[in-house]
Amino acid sequence: MSAGALQGESDSIMKKIVTIKGQINKLLLIVGISMAVILIVSFFMIISVNGQYSQSLLCANTAADFNKEFKNTLDLEMYNHVIQPRTPESVSTLPMSELDTAEEVLQRLAETTSLPDNRWRVKSMLDMCSNLRQYMVEIAETESYDERMNLLERNIRGETGLTILIEQYMHQYIGDEVRELARLSELINNQNIIITVIIAAAFALMCAILMIYSFRFTRRLTGSIGDLSAKAQKFGDGNLAGEPITTVYDEIRTLDMNLDKMADRIDVLMDKQKEDQRSLHQAELDLLQAQINPHFLYNTLDSIAILAESERSEDVVNMVTSLSTFFRNSLNSGLDIISLSAEIAQGTSYLEIQQIRYSDIMTYSIDIPEEYQDCMVPKLILQPIIENALYHGIKNRRGRGFIAITGERKDGMLLLKVKDNGAGMTPGQIELLQNGDYRLNGRGMGLRNVDRRIRLYCGEGYGLAFESEPGAGTTVTIRLPEGGIAI
């Protein structure tokens, strides 16, 4: 293919570049709009009919509160009232409670009834109740028994009386509401069928559209991802040369471009790694040389000379032996990872030399269980801390000092502790050390070197921790992995 054709294809792809996020958002938009339309239409269809049904059901329930024995109850109570002798209190003894209850129910129906015929019936029954109340008062005020009986039969309980008319109107009201409920129930059932058919059809259509769209989207996406995966596989096998991937998705193009950039950088980093390894090896050699303190060597040799002049041959032998062991462990064939037992031997040699030199001010003890001593640890992590305990703790107090070295496993860690009863430190000094500032009173280089090497080999969760009180001493805790360093 010619260069012009390749350029033309590249320009064509650039014009139709899309993002995966945009395609997914488009898909979600289609689904969201479709579901919203279906839900809105269904909602309004259901609400419109259900509102009518609820209104009619409320009216029927309210009508049910009307006393079915209203006529018989009121007729009987009025008859009993008519046959009683008249007194000034006759009006107050009228059976108005039954009528009050009926009027209360009718007032509630007047507020909720929607059928035109039933609204007229409720208004008529309210008027009848008002007239009935007047007739009852008229009867109570009539002195003649015969006249009272005549009024009772004509206006209240007879065939033309108001109680029978109210009862008939109420029966007609309930009948119309029941028929309206039946009509609305049938309408709701038909509407549910229609809604179900609409939803099913819309769902089927939406699924068809989504399947077509999703198929096209996933086919193009998986093809691009497959090409990118194949290219990454070649890179993983060491073949860092590859052609750019042809795709319409911006994210895939970005990954492809950065994969090519990463391949170029890997070549550069591989060359740099070789150089760094040489530099690291040289730094390790420099570190080993720096770890042998010339002043310590000079002072120890001076001490040996003084002991020899004093004819303390046994102490001379012990100090020379300890010094030999100290330097042998310091060199240790250039290794920076040694067993804990070798590190303990290094610290013990240093302590034996210093105890001979400072027998009047220092004693020590080492209590680390043998089961821990096969663990591998960075070299020279105990000696610098012991040295700090001696020179910045024990020598700055009055009286005999004591250094205790212990080991335990706790909270998934191997904890080595160097504790002294020296001068101690203030809370401010401890805070500086905990925050990594090791410039305190010349303590810096040894402690900083130990902490950095532990973090380098073990991770940021490990290193040194400090506890101290002025005049009471200091405890430095070396936090290591529970099983030591895996090599």
XYZ file of C-alpha atoms in Angstrom:
487
model
C 0.000 0.000 0.000
C 1.350 3.445 -0.945
C 2.164 6.179 1.567
C -0.676 8.285 0.199
C -3.176 5.492 0.765
C -1.933 4.975 4.326
C -2.230 8.682 5.021
C -5.751 8.709 3.618
C -6.802 5.777 5.811
C -5.286 7.474 8.862
C -7.167 10.705 8.122
C -10.407 8.761 7.699
C -9.975 7.097 11.088
C -9.141 10.381 12.779
C -12.393 11.897 11.504
C -14.477 9.171 13.159
C -12.511 8.824 16.409
C -14.849 8.136 19.328
C -14.355 7.325 23.000
C -15.447 4.173 24.803
C -16.989 6.295 27.536
C -18.992 8.210 24.929
C -20.288 5.001 23.381
C -21.307 3.609 26.783
C -23.007 6.903 27.694
C -24.905 6.788 24.405
C -26.046 3.250 25.144
C -27.165 4.241 28.634
C -28.986 7.286 27.227
C -30.980 5.097 24.847
C -31.936 2.743 27.666
C -32.775 5.607 30.036
C -35.001 7.498 27.589
C -36.844 4.329 26.561
C -37.516 3.298 30.142
C -38.552 6.831 31.115
C -41.119 7.065 28.297
C -42.609 3.673 29.196
C -42.772 4.535 32.888
C -44.319 7.988 32.340
C -47.057 6.683 30.011
C -47.821 3.773 32.337
C -47.820 6.060 35.376
C -50.372 8.501 33.978
C -52.621 5.725 32.686
C -52.655 4.023 36.078
C -53.013 7.218 38.101
C -55.976 8.515 36.116
C -58.115 5.408 36.625
C -56.877 4.543 40.107
C -57.815 8.020 41.290
C -61.392 7.500 40.172
C -61.472 4.025 41.688
C -60.132 5.262 45.021
C -62.693 8.086 45.087
C -65.588 5.721 44.414
C -64.291 3.210 46.957
C -64.052 5.983 49.567
C -67.679 6.924 48.914
C -68.801 3.292 49.235
C -66.880 2.891 52.498
C -68.386 6.114 53.866
C -71.876 5.022 52.887
C -71.274 1.778 54.761
C -71.136 3.838 57.955
C -74.819 4.751 57.467
C -77.013 2.787 59.865
C -78.796 0.054 57.896
C -81.530 0.081 60.561
C -81.901 3.871 60.412
C -85.660 3.760 59.568
C -86.614 1.071 62.105
C -84.498 2.598 64.868
C -85.768 6.148 64.408
C -89.404 5.047 63.877
C -89.368 3.021 67.105
C -87.687 5.769 69.153
C -90.149 8.373 67.859
C -93.103 6.079 68.612
C -91.879 5.674 72.180
C -91.515 9.424 72.420
C -95.068 10.046 71.057
C -96.774 7.779 73.622
C -95.058 9.497 76.532
C -96.967 12.354 78.363
C -95.893 15.856 77.328
C -93.612 17.817 79.657
C -91.591 21.018 79.283
C -88.533 18.765 78.589
C -90.169 16.762 75.764
C -88.127 18.535 73.043
C -84.852 17.816 74.791
C -85.680 14.085 75.014
C -86.128 13.669 71.271
C -83.908 10.888 69.750
C -81.703 13.296 67.803
C -78.433 11.295 68.102
C -79.411 8.848 65.338
C -80.303 11.739 63.071
C -77.034 13.570 63.927
C -75.028 10.479 62.956
C -76.900 10.150 59.655
C -76.311 13.830 58.807
C -72.574 13.479 59.600
C -72.263 10.555 57.161
C -74.211 12.471 54.498
C -71.963 15.534 54.903
C -68.895 13.376 54.304
C -70.544 11.880 51.210
C -71.328 15.358 49.908
C -67.598 16.166 49.978
C -66.421 12.995 48.179
C -69.222 11.903 45.811
C -68.451 12.489 42.112
C -71.411 10.796 40.323
C -74.006 13.465 39.355
C -77.066 11.342 40.368
C -75.539 10.466 43.707
C -74.607 14.088 44.410
C -78.299 14.965 43.896
C -79.368 12.068 46.173
C -77.000 13.174 48.955
C -78.300 16.751 48.761
C -81.903 15.477 48.839
C -81.204 13.245 51.882
C -79.642 16.189 53.716
C -82.765 18.249 53.005
C -84.933 15.352 54.222
C -82.946 15.130 57.437
C -83.443 18.855 58.004
C -87.202 18.487 57.455
C -87.257 15.371 59.620
C -85.666 17.339 62.457
C -88.420 19.989 62.162
C -91.179 17.356 62.181
C -89.672 15.710 65.267
C -89.671 19.045 67.111
C -93.256 19.716 65.955
C -94.364 16.345 67.350
C -92.608 17.023 70.662
C -94.447 20.356 70.992
C -97.910 18.930 70.128
C -100.107 18.270 73.208
C -102.742 16.006 71.593
C -101.845 12.338 71.467
C -103.963 11.692 68.379
C -102.417 14.632 66.578
C -98.922 13.405 67.477
C -99.721 9.939 66.119
C -101.124 11.479 62.938
C -97.973 13.581 62.427
C -95.763 10.533 63.103
C -97.547 8.393 60.501
C -97.850 11.104 57.857
C -94.419 12.735 58.051
C -91.997 10.229 59.576
C -92.726 6.515 59.518
C -95.613 6.091 57.110
C -95.417 5.132 53.441
C -94.911 8.801 52.594
C -92.685 9.417 55.636
C -89.177 10.759 55.381
C -87.402 7.762 56.948
C -88.456 5.392 54.177
C -87.484 7.951 51.529
C -84.011 8.402 53.098
C -83.574 4.643 53.264
C -84.571 4.217 49.589
C -82.233 7.010 48.442
C -79.336 5.491 50.398
C -79.941 2.065 48.801
C -79.954 3.694 45.365
C -76.740 5.621 46.241
C -74.898 2.464 47.297
C -76.121 0.592 44.218
C -74.772 3.270 41.867
C -71.383 3.370 43.660
C -71.053 -0.431 43.501
C -71.829 -0.377 39.778
C -69.263 2.413 39.292
C -66.665 0.350 41.192
C -67.376 -2.636 38.954
C -66.985 -0.458 35.853
C -63.710 1.020 37.064
C -62.403 -2.401 38.071
C -63.071 -3.695 34.574
C -61.413 -0.584 33.126
C -58.342 -1.119 35.314
C -58.092 -4.746 34.203
C -58.315 -3.720 30.550
C -55.806 -0.960 31.147
C -53.383 -3.386 32.834
C -53.589 -5.629 29.796
C -52.876 -2.678 27.496
C -49.955 -1.502 29.659
C -48.534 -5.014 29.768
C -48.719 -5.308 25.982
C -47.129 -1.856 25.521
C -44.327 -2.610 27.978
C -43.657 -6.014 26.425
C -43.566 -4.565 22.911
C -41.374 -1.635 23.984
C -39.071 -3.958 25.908
C -38.740 -6.286 22.933
C -38.014 -3.364 20.608
C -35.524 -1.869 23.063
C -33.775 -5.236 23.496
C -33.507 -5.614 19.706
C -32.007 -2.125 19.337
C -29.631 -2.671 22.251
C -28.502 -6.050 20.950
C -27.709 -4.619 17.518
C -25.939 -1.608 18.969
C -24.095 -3.671 21.604
C -22.984 -6.237 19.033
C -21.466 -3.565 16.810
C -19.889 -1.788 19.784
C -18.391 -4.904 21.392
C -17.168 -6.315 18.060
C -15.197 -3.149 17.321
C -14.008 -2.794 20.919
C -12.909 -6.407 21.411
C -11.131 -6.350 18.054
C -9.113 -3.311 19.112
C -8.412 -4.785 22.550
C -7.326 -8.056 20.929
C -4.853 -6.211 18.707
C -3.540 -4.292 21.707
C -3.251 -7.483 23.760
C -1.316 -9.218 20.987
C 1.042 -6.276 20.791
C 1.531 -6.300 24.576
C 2.230 -10.044 24.407
C 4.990 -9.416 21.889
C 6.439 -6.756 24.170
C 6.308 -9.226 27.058
C 8.252 -11.738 24.961
C 10.962 -9.147 24.398
C 9.941 -7.912 20.961
C 9.727 -4.172 21.597
C 9.122 -3.245 17.962
C 5.500 -3.003 16.778
C 3.230 -1.211 14.316
C 0.571 1.261 15.518
C -2.918 -0.238 15.976
C -5.767 0.870 13.717
C -8.804 1.726 15.896
C -11.611 4.297 16.194
C -11.484 4.404 20.010
C -9.462 7.201 21.562
C -8.644 5.226 24.733
C -7.164 2.332 22.726
C -5.108 4.760 20.634
C -3.809 6.416 23.828
C -2.851 3.037 25.311
C -1.133 2.029 22.064
C 0.859 5.257 21.854
C 1.952 5.030 25.486
C 2.835 1.355 25.045
C 5.221 2.381 22.278
C 6.652 5.117 24.492
C 7.068 2.613 27.326
C 8.944 0.256 25.004
C 11.338 3.065 24.093
C 11.859 3.900 27.751
C 12.470 0.264 28.655
C 15.449 0.221 26.303
C 16.814 3.309 28.028
C 16.095 1.922 31.508
C 17.785 -1.401 30.761
C 20.985 0.443 29.883
C 20.596 2.651 32.955
C 19.975 -0.387 35.181
C 23.293 -1.861 34.194
C 24.992 1.392 35.103
C 23.046 1.629 38.374
C 24.067 -1.899 39.335
C 27.689 -0.962 38.909
C 27.130 2.205 40.969
C 25.258 0.268 43.655
C 28.042 -2.261 43.954
C 30.540 0.566 44.381
C 28.251 2.227 46.972
C 28.073 -1.022 48.927
C 31.833 -1.200 49.005
C 31.989 2.422 50.167
C 29.363 1.680 52.839
C 31.363 -1.262 54.173
C 34.455 0.892 54.413
C 32.525 3.681 56.144
C 31.096 1.224 58.652
C 34.582 0.511 60.035
C 35.067 3.455 62.394
C 38.741 4.464 62.466
C 38.320 6.162 65.838
C 36.920 2.942 67.289
C 39.934 1.054 65.919
C 42.416 3.629 67.259
C 40.788 3.739 70.688
C 40.661 -0.050 70.899
C 44.345 -0.386 69.968
C 45.241 2.245 72.545
C 43.240 0.312 75.138
C 45.075 -2.899 74.179
C 48.431 -1.118 74.606
C 47.430 0.175 78.041
C 46.263 -3.292 79.094
C 49.527 -4.817 77.865
C 51.559 -2.285 79.846
C 49.438 -3.161 82.880
C 50.216 -6.865 82.264
C 46.502 -7.682 81.954
C 47.221 -10.354 79.402
C 43.825 -12.062 79.703
C 41.997 -8.817 78.925
C 44.402 -8.207 76.017
C 43.596 -11.628 74.568
C 39.834 -11.113 74.995
C 39.912 -7.641 73.417
C 42.056 -8.754 70.459
C 39.794 -11.772 69.919
C 36.654 -9.615 70.068
C 38.221 -7.024 67.729
C 39.140 -9.757 65.243
C 35.595 -11.144 65.385
C 34.144 -7.649 64.971
C 36.086 -6.885 61.799
C 35.534 -10.381 60.377
C 31.741 -9.945 60.757
C 31.926 -6.377 59.420
C 33.492 -7.540 56.177
C 31.476 -10.789 55.867
C 32.520 -11.367 52.213
C 30.827 -8.127 51.147
C 27.301 -9.411 51.951
C 24.744 -6.959 53.294
C 22.204 -9.639 54.363
C 23.340 -11.967 57.156
C 21.757 -14.259 59.733
C 20.539 -12.785 62.996
C 23.006 -15.008 64.861
C 25.905 -13.391 62.926
C 24.503 -9.933 63.685
C 24.257 -10.849 67.385
C 27.887 -12.044 67.300
C 28.895 -8.693 65.752
C 27.095 -6.777 68.482
C 28.495 -9.055 71.188
C 32.066 -8.478 69.960
C 31.533 -4.732 70.088
C 30.033 -4.932 73.592
C 32.881 -7.140 74.883
C 35.469 -4.637 73.651
C 33.591 -1.684 75.181
C 32.987 -3.500 78.455
C 36.724 -4.055 78.853
C 37.327 -0.371 78.086
C 34.476 0.900 80.295
C 34.196 -1.849 82.883
C 33.532 0.706 85.575
C 30.484 2.285 83.904
C 28.829 -0.387 81.698
C 27.356 -3.874 81.830
C 25.108 -5.568 79.277
C 22.883 -8.573 78.584
C 21.621 -10.227 75.369
C 18.411 -12.277 75.467
C 17.270 -13.231 71.953
C 15.699 -16.723 71.627
C 17.677 -19.136 69.435
C 14.565 -19.889 67.337
C 14.827 -16.375 65.877
C 18.544 -16.489 65.073
C 18.264 -18.191 61.677
C 16.290 -15.208 60.333
C 18.105 -13.147 57.700
C 18.519 -9.438 58.513
C 20.452 -6.451 57.093
C 24.029 -6.336 58.346
C 25.110 -3.856 61.044
C 21.716 -2.937 62.481
C 22.561 -3.640 66.139
C 26.086 -2.180 66.494
C 25.238 1.450 65.531
C 22.327 1.455 67.999
C 24.477 -0.055 70.762
C 27.111 2.593 70.027
C 24.510 5.366 70.363
C 23.247 3.856 73.625
C 26.789 3.858 75.021
C 28.078 7.253 73.855
C 24.849 9.282 74.052
C 23.155 7.483 76.926
C 25.397 5.601 79.363
C 28.371 8.026 79.249
C 26.059 11.004 79.924
C 24.787 9.694 83.272
C 26.273 9.150 86.687
C 26.851 5.656 87.968
C 26.950 2.287 86.239
C 24.976 1.925 83.056
C 23.245 -1.115 81.634
C 22.391 -2.099 78.030
C 19.832 -4.868 77.459
C 19.240 -6.431 74.027
C 16.066 -8.540 73.651
C 13.987 -10.062 70.854
C 10.343 -11.072 70.477
C 7.662 -11.700 67.861
C 4.573 -9.525 68.096
C 1.833 -8.303 65.730
C 3.392 -10.126 62.779
C 6.844 -8.559 63.325
C 10.233 -9.547 64.699
C 11.111 -6.860 67.271
C 14.729 -6.388 68.416
C 15.038 -3.931 71.294
C 18.156 -2.119 72.574
C 17.377 -0.585 75.967
C 19.677 1.516 78.133
C 19.296 3.327 81.453
C 21.230 6.349 80.271
C 20.475 10.056 80.127
C 17.372 9.641 77.942
C 15.793 12.218 75.627
C 13.086 14.847 75.769
C 9.691 14.348 74.020
C 10.745 16.921 71.408
C 13.902 14.977 70.597
C 11.929 11.725 70.338
C 9.436 13.389 67.975
C 12.295 14.482 65.699
C 13.680 10.954 65.577
C 10.244 9.411 64.913
C 9.791 11.871 62.022
C 13.090 10.774 60.446
C 15.251 13.714 61.567
C 18.472 11.983 62.713
C 20.646 15.109 63.066
C 20.128 15.040 66.838
C 23.320 15.367 68.932
C 25.494 13.626 66.335
C 23.304 10.495 66.365
C 22.448 10.902 62.696
C 24.571 8.817 60.356
C 24.408 5.459 62.128
C 20.696 5.538 62.946
C 19.722 6.972 59.562
C 21.755 4.304 57.762
C 20.101 1.515 59.773
C 16.573 2.873 59.282
C 16.991 3.440 55.528
C 18.478 0.013 54.858
C 15.697 -1.724 56.810
C 13.038 0.204 54.858
C 14.813 -0.542 51.589
C 14.873 -4.297 52.181
C 11.653 -4.744 54.154
C 9.253 -1.932 53.195
C 7.886 1.273 54.705
C 6.083 -0.517 57.547
C 9.420 -1.433 59.137
C 12.413 0.475 60.552
C 13.258 2.102 63.882
C 10.958 3.252 66.704
C 11.974 5.188 69.819
C 10.824 5.454 73.438
C 12.603 7.569 76.051
C 12.331 9.585 79.245
C 14.874 12.148 80.425
C 16.983 10.569 83.161
C 15.324 7.135 82.762
C 16.917 5.846 79.547
C 15.988 5.050 75.953
C 14.584 2.023 74.122
C 15.179 1.671 70.362
C 13.003 -0.963 68.669
C 14.132 -2.510 65.365
C 11.001 -3.626 63.475
C 11.617 -6.456 60.963
C 9.372 -8.975 59.142
C 8.410 -11.854 61.436
C 10.371 -14.394 59.388
C 13.213 -12.049 58.487
C 14.151 -11.072 54.922
C 13.329 -13.641 52.234
C 16.347 -14.295 49.985
